[in-house]
mmCIF file of C-alpha atoms in Angstrom:
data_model
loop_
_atom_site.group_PDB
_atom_site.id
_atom_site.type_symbol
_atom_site.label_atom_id
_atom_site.label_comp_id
_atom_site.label_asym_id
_atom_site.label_seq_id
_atom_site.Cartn_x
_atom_site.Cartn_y
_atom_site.Cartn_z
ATOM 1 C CA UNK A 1 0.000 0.000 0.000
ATOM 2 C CA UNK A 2 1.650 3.398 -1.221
ATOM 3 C CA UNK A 3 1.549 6.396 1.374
ATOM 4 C CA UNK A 4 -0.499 8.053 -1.622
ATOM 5 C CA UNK A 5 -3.349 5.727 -0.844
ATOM 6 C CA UNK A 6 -2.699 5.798 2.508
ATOM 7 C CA UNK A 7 -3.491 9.498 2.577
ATOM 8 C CA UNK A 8 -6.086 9.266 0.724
ATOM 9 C CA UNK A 9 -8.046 6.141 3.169
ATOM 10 C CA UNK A 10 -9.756 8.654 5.687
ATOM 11 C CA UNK A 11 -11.440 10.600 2.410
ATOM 12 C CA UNK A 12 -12.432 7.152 1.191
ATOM 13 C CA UNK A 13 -13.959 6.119 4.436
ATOM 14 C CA UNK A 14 -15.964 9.447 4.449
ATOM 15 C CA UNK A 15 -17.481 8.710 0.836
ATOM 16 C CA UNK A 16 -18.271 5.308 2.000
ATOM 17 C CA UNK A 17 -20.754 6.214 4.943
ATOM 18 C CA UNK A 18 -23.742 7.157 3.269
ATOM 19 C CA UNK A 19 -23.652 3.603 0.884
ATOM 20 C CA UNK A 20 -22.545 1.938 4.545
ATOM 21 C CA UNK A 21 -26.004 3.809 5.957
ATOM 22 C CA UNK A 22 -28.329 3.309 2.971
ATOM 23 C CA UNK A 23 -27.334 -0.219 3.264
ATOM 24 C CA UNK A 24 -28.127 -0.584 6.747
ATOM 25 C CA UNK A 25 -32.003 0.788 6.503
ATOM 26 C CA UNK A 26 -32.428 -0.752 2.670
ATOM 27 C CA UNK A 27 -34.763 -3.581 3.904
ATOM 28 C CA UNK A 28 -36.451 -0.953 5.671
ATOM 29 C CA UNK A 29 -37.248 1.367 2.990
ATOM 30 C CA UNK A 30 -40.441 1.141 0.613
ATOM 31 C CA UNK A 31 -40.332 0.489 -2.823
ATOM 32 C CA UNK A 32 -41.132 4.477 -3.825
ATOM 33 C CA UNK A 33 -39.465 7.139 -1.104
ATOM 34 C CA UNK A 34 -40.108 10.787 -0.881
ATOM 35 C CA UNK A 35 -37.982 12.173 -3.617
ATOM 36 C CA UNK A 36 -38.384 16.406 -3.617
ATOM 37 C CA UNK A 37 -40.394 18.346 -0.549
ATOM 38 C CA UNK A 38 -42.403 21.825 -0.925
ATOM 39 C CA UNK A 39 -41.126 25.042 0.822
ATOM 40 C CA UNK A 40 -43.639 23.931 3.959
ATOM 41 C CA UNK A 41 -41.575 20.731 4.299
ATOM 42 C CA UNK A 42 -44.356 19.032 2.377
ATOM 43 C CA UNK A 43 -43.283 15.779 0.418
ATOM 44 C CA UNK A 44 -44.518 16.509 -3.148
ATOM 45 C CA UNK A 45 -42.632 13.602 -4.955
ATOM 46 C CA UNK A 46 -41.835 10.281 -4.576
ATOM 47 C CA UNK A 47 -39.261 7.997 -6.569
ATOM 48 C CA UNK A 48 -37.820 4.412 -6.672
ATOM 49 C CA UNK A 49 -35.362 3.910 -3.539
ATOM 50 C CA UNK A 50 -33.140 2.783 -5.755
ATOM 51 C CA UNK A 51 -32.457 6.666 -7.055
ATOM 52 C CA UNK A 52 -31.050 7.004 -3.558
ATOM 53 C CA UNK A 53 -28.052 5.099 -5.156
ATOM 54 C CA UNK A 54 -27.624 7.418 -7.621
ATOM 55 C CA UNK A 55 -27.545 10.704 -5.400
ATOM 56 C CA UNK A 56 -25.046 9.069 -3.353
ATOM 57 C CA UNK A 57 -23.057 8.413 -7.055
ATOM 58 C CA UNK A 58 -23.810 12.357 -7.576
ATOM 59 C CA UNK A 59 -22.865 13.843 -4.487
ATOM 60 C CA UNK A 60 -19.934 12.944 -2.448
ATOM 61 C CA UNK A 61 -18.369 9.851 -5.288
ATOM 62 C CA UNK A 62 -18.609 11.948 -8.420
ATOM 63 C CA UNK A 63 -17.508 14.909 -6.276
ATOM 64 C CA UNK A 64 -14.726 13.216 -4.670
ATOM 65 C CA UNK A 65 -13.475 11.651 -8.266
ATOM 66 C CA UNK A 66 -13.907 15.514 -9.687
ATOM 67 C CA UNK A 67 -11.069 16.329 -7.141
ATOM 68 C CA UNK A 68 -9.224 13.343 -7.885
ATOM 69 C CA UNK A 69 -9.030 14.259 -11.262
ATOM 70 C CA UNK A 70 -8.455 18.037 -11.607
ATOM 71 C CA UNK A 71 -4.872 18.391 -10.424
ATOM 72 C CA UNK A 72 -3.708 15.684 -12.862
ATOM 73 C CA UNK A 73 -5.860 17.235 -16.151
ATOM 74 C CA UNK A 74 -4.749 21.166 -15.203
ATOM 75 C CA UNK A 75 -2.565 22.538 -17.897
ATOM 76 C CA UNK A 76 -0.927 24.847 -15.690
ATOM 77 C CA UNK A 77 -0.598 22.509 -13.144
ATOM 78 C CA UNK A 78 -1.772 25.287 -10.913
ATOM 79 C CA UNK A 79 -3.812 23.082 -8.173
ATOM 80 C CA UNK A 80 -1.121 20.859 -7.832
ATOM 81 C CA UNK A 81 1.143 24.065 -6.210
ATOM 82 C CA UNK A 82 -1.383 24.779 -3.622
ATOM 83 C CA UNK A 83 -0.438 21.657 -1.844
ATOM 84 C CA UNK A 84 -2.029 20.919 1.792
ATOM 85 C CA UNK A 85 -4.580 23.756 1.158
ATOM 86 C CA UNK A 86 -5.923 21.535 -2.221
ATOM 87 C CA UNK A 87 -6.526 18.742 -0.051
ATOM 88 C CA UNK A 88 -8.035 20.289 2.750
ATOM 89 C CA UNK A 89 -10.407 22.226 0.198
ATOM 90 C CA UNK A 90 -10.977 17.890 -1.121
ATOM 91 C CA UNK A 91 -11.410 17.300 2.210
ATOM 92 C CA UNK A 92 -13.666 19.607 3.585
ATOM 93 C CA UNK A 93 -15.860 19.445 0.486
ATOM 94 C CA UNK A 94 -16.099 15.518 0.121
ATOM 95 C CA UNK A 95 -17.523 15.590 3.735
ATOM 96 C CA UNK A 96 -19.685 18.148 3.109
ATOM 97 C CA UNK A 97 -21.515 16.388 -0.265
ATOM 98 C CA UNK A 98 -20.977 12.930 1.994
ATOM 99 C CA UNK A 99 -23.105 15.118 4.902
ATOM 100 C CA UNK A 100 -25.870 15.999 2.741
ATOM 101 C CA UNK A 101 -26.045 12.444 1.030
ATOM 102 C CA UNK A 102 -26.488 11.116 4.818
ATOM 103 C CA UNK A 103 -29.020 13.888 5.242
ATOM 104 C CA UNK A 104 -31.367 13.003 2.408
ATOM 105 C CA UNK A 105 -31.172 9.383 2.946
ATOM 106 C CA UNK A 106 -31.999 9.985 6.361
ATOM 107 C CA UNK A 107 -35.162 12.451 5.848
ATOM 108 C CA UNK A 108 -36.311 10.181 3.032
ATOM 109 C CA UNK A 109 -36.298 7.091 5.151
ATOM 110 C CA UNK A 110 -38.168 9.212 7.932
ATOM 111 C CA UNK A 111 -40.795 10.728 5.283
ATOM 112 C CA UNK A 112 -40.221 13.850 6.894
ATOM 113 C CA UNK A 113 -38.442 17.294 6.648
ATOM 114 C CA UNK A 114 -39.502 18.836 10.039
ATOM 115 C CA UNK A 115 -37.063 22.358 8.995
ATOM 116 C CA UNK A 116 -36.823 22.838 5.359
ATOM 117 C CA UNK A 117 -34.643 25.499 6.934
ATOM 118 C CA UNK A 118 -32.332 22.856 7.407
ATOM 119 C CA UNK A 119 -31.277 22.595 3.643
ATOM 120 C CA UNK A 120 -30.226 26.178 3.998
ATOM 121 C CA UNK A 121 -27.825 26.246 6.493
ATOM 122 C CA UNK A 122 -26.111 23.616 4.730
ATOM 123 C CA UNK A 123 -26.114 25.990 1.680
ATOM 124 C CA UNK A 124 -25.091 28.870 4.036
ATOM 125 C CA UNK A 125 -22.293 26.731 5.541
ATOM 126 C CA UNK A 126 -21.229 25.415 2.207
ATOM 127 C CA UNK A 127 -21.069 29.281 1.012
ATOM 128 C CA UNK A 128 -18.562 30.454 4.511
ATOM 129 C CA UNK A 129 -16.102 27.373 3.594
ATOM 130 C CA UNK A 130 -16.260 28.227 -0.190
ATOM 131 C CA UNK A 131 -15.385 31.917 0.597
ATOM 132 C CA UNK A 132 -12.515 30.822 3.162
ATOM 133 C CA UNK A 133 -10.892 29.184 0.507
ATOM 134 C CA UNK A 134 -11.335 31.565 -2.917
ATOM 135 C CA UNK A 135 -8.288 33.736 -2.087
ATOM 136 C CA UNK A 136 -5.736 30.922 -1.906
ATOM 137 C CA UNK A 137 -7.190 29.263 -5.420
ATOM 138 C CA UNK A 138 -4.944 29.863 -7.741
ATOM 139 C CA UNK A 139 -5.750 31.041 -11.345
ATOM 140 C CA UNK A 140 -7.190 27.375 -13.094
ATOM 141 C CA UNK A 141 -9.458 26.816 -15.217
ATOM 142 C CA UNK A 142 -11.719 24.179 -13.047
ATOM 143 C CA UNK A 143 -12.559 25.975 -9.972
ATOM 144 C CA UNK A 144 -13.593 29.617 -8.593
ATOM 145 C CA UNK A 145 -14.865 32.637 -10.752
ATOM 146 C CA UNK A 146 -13.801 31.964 -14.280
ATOM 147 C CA UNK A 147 -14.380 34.605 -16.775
ATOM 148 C CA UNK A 148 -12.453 35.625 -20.047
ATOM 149 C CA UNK A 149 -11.007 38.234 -17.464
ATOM 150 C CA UNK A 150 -9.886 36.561 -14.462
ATOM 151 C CA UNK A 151 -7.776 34.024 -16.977
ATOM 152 C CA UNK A 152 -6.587 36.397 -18.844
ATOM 153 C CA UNK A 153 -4.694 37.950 -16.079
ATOM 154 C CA UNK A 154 -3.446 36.667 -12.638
ATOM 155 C CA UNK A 155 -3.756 39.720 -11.051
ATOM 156 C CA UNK A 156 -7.527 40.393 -11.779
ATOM 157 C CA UNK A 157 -8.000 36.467 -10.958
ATOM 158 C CA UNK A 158 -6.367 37.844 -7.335
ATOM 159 C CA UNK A 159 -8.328 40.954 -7.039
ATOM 160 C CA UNK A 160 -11.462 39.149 -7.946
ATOM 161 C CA UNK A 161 -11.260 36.237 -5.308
ATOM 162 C CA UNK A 162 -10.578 38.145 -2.367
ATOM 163 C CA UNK A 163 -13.818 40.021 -3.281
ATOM 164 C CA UNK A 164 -15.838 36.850 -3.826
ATOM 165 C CA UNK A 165 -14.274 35.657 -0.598
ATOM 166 C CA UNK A 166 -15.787 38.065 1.376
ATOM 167 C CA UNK A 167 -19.316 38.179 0.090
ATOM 168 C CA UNK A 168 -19.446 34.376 -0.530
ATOM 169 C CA UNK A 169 -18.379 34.428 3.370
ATOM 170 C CA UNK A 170 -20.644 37.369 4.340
ATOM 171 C CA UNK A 171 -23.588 35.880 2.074
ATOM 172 C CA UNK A 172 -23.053 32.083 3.727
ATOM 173 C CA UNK A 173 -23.504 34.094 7.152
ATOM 174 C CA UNK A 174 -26.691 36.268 6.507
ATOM 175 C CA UNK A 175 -27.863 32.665 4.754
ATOM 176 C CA UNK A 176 -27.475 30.988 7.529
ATOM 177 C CA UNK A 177 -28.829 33.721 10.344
ATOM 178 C CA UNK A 178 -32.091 34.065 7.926
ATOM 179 C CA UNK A 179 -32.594 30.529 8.430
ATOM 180 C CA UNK A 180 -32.919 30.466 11.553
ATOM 181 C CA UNK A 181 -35.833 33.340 12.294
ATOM 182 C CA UNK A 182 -37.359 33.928 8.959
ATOM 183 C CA UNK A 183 -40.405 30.968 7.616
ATOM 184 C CA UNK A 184 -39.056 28.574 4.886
ATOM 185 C CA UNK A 185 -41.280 30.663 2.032
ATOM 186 C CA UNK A 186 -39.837 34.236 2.668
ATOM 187 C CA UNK A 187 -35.837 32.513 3.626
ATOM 188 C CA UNK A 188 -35.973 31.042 0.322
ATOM 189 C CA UNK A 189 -36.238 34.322 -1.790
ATOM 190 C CA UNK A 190 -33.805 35.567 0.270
ATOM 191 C CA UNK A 191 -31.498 32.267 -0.570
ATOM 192 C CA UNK A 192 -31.909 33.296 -4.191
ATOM 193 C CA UNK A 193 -31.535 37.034 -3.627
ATOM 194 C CA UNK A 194 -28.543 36.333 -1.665
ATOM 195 C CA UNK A 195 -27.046 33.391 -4.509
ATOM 196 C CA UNK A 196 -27.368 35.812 -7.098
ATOM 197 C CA UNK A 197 -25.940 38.822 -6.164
ATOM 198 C CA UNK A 198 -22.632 36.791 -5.056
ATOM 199 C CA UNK A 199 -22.654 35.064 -8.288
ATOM 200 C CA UNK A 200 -22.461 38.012 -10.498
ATOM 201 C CA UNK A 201 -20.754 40.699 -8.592
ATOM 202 C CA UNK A 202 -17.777 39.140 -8.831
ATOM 203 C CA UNK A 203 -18.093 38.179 -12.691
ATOM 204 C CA UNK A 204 -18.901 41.915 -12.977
ATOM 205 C CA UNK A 205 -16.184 43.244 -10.779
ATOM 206 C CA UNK A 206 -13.346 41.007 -12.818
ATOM 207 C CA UNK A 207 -14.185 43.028 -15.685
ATOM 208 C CA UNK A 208 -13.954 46.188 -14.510
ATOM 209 C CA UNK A 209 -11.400 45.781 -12.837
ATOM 210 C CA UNK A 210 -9.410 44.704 -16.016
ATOM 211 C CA UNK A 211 -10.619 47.323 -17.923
ATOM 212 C CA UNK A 212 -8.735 49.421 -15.075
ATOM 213 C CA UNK A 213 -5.557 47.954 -15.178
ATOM 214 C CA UNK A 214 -5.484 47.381 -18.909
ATOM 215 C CA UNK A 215 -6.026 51.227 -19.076
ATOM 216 C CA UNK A 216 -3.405 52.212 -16.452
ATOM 217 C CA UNK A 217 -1.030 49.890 -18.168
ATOM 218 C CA UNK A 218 -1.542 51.779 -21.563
#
């Protein structure tokens, strides 16, 4: 056994523990499961159990083999120089995707989502790690806020992370504080609200701020 597989084993074990869960309660589960609930929390689709398999595949497998995969397929080989902070970004993120899987399977088996809240704290958590972690990605072309702008020059790939950090952190925060007094309807508007303007600010900000420098540079 290499010490590259050993390194990897705890990651491993984490993926495994929703397929080591889903195969505990599989005699227990019905043929058709609750599938997709309302803003209330009410179950308003069902599906075969066996699509439980699948969004174990999706989440923390295909996730963890994304991961796997992106240092060794980056042209600029620029995921492989961030080192320990790459695979505590793998880490963090596997667990998170292998925390959700465990989450649906468990709510599905139950037939209930008491919170619907719940879903958005793990969004608003998911946002606060994402934002720790955008100003040491460095410039690739697989993860963080890609435009034509922020590959086109390092320093407006900089500029434009450490601006996404903070509102993807500051977002993940208010997410997460809404959840917890506002009802499900009115939180998820302001999930949306929220998603949005972090999405594009950024993607807006990268290109003005490379307008700027390509000016001041002329």
């Amino acid at each position: 056994m290499n010490n590259t597989f050993k390194k990897e084993l705890p990651i491993i074990g984490i993926v495994l523990l929703p397929f080591i869960y889903l195969g505990y309660i599989w005699n227990s589960l019905p043929e058709q499961v609750p599938m997709h609930w309302n803003l209330k929390g009410e179950i308003d689709d069902y599906g075969s159990k066996y699509s439980l398999i699948g969004m174990v595949f999706l989440l923390p497998v295909l996730t963890y083999v994304l991961m796997l995969v992106v240092p060794k397929i980056d042209p600029k080989k620029r995921m492989e120089s961030m080192g320990g902070k790459y695979n505590q970004f793998k880490f963090i993120l596997v667990t998170f995707m292998s925390v959700l899987a465990l989450f649906i399977i468990y709510i599905s088996n139950n037939k209930t989502l008491s919170n619907p809240n719940l879903i958005v704290v793990l969004v608003g958590t998911l946002f606060v790690f994402m934002g720790n972690y955008f100003k040491v990605i460095k410039q690739n072309y697989f993860i963080g806020i890609k435009t034509p702008w922020t590959l086109e020059s390092e320093e407006v790939w900089k500029l434009t992370h450490l601006l996404a950090g903070k509102m993807w952190v500051i977002g993940g925060i208010i997410i997460i504080i809404c959840s917890l007094i506002l009802p499900e309807n009115i939180n998820f508007y302001f999930l949306i609200s929220i998603t949005t303007v972090i999405s594009i600010v950024p993607i807006v900000y990268s290109y003005l701020i490379y307008k700027k420098l390509k000016n001041t540079n002329e």
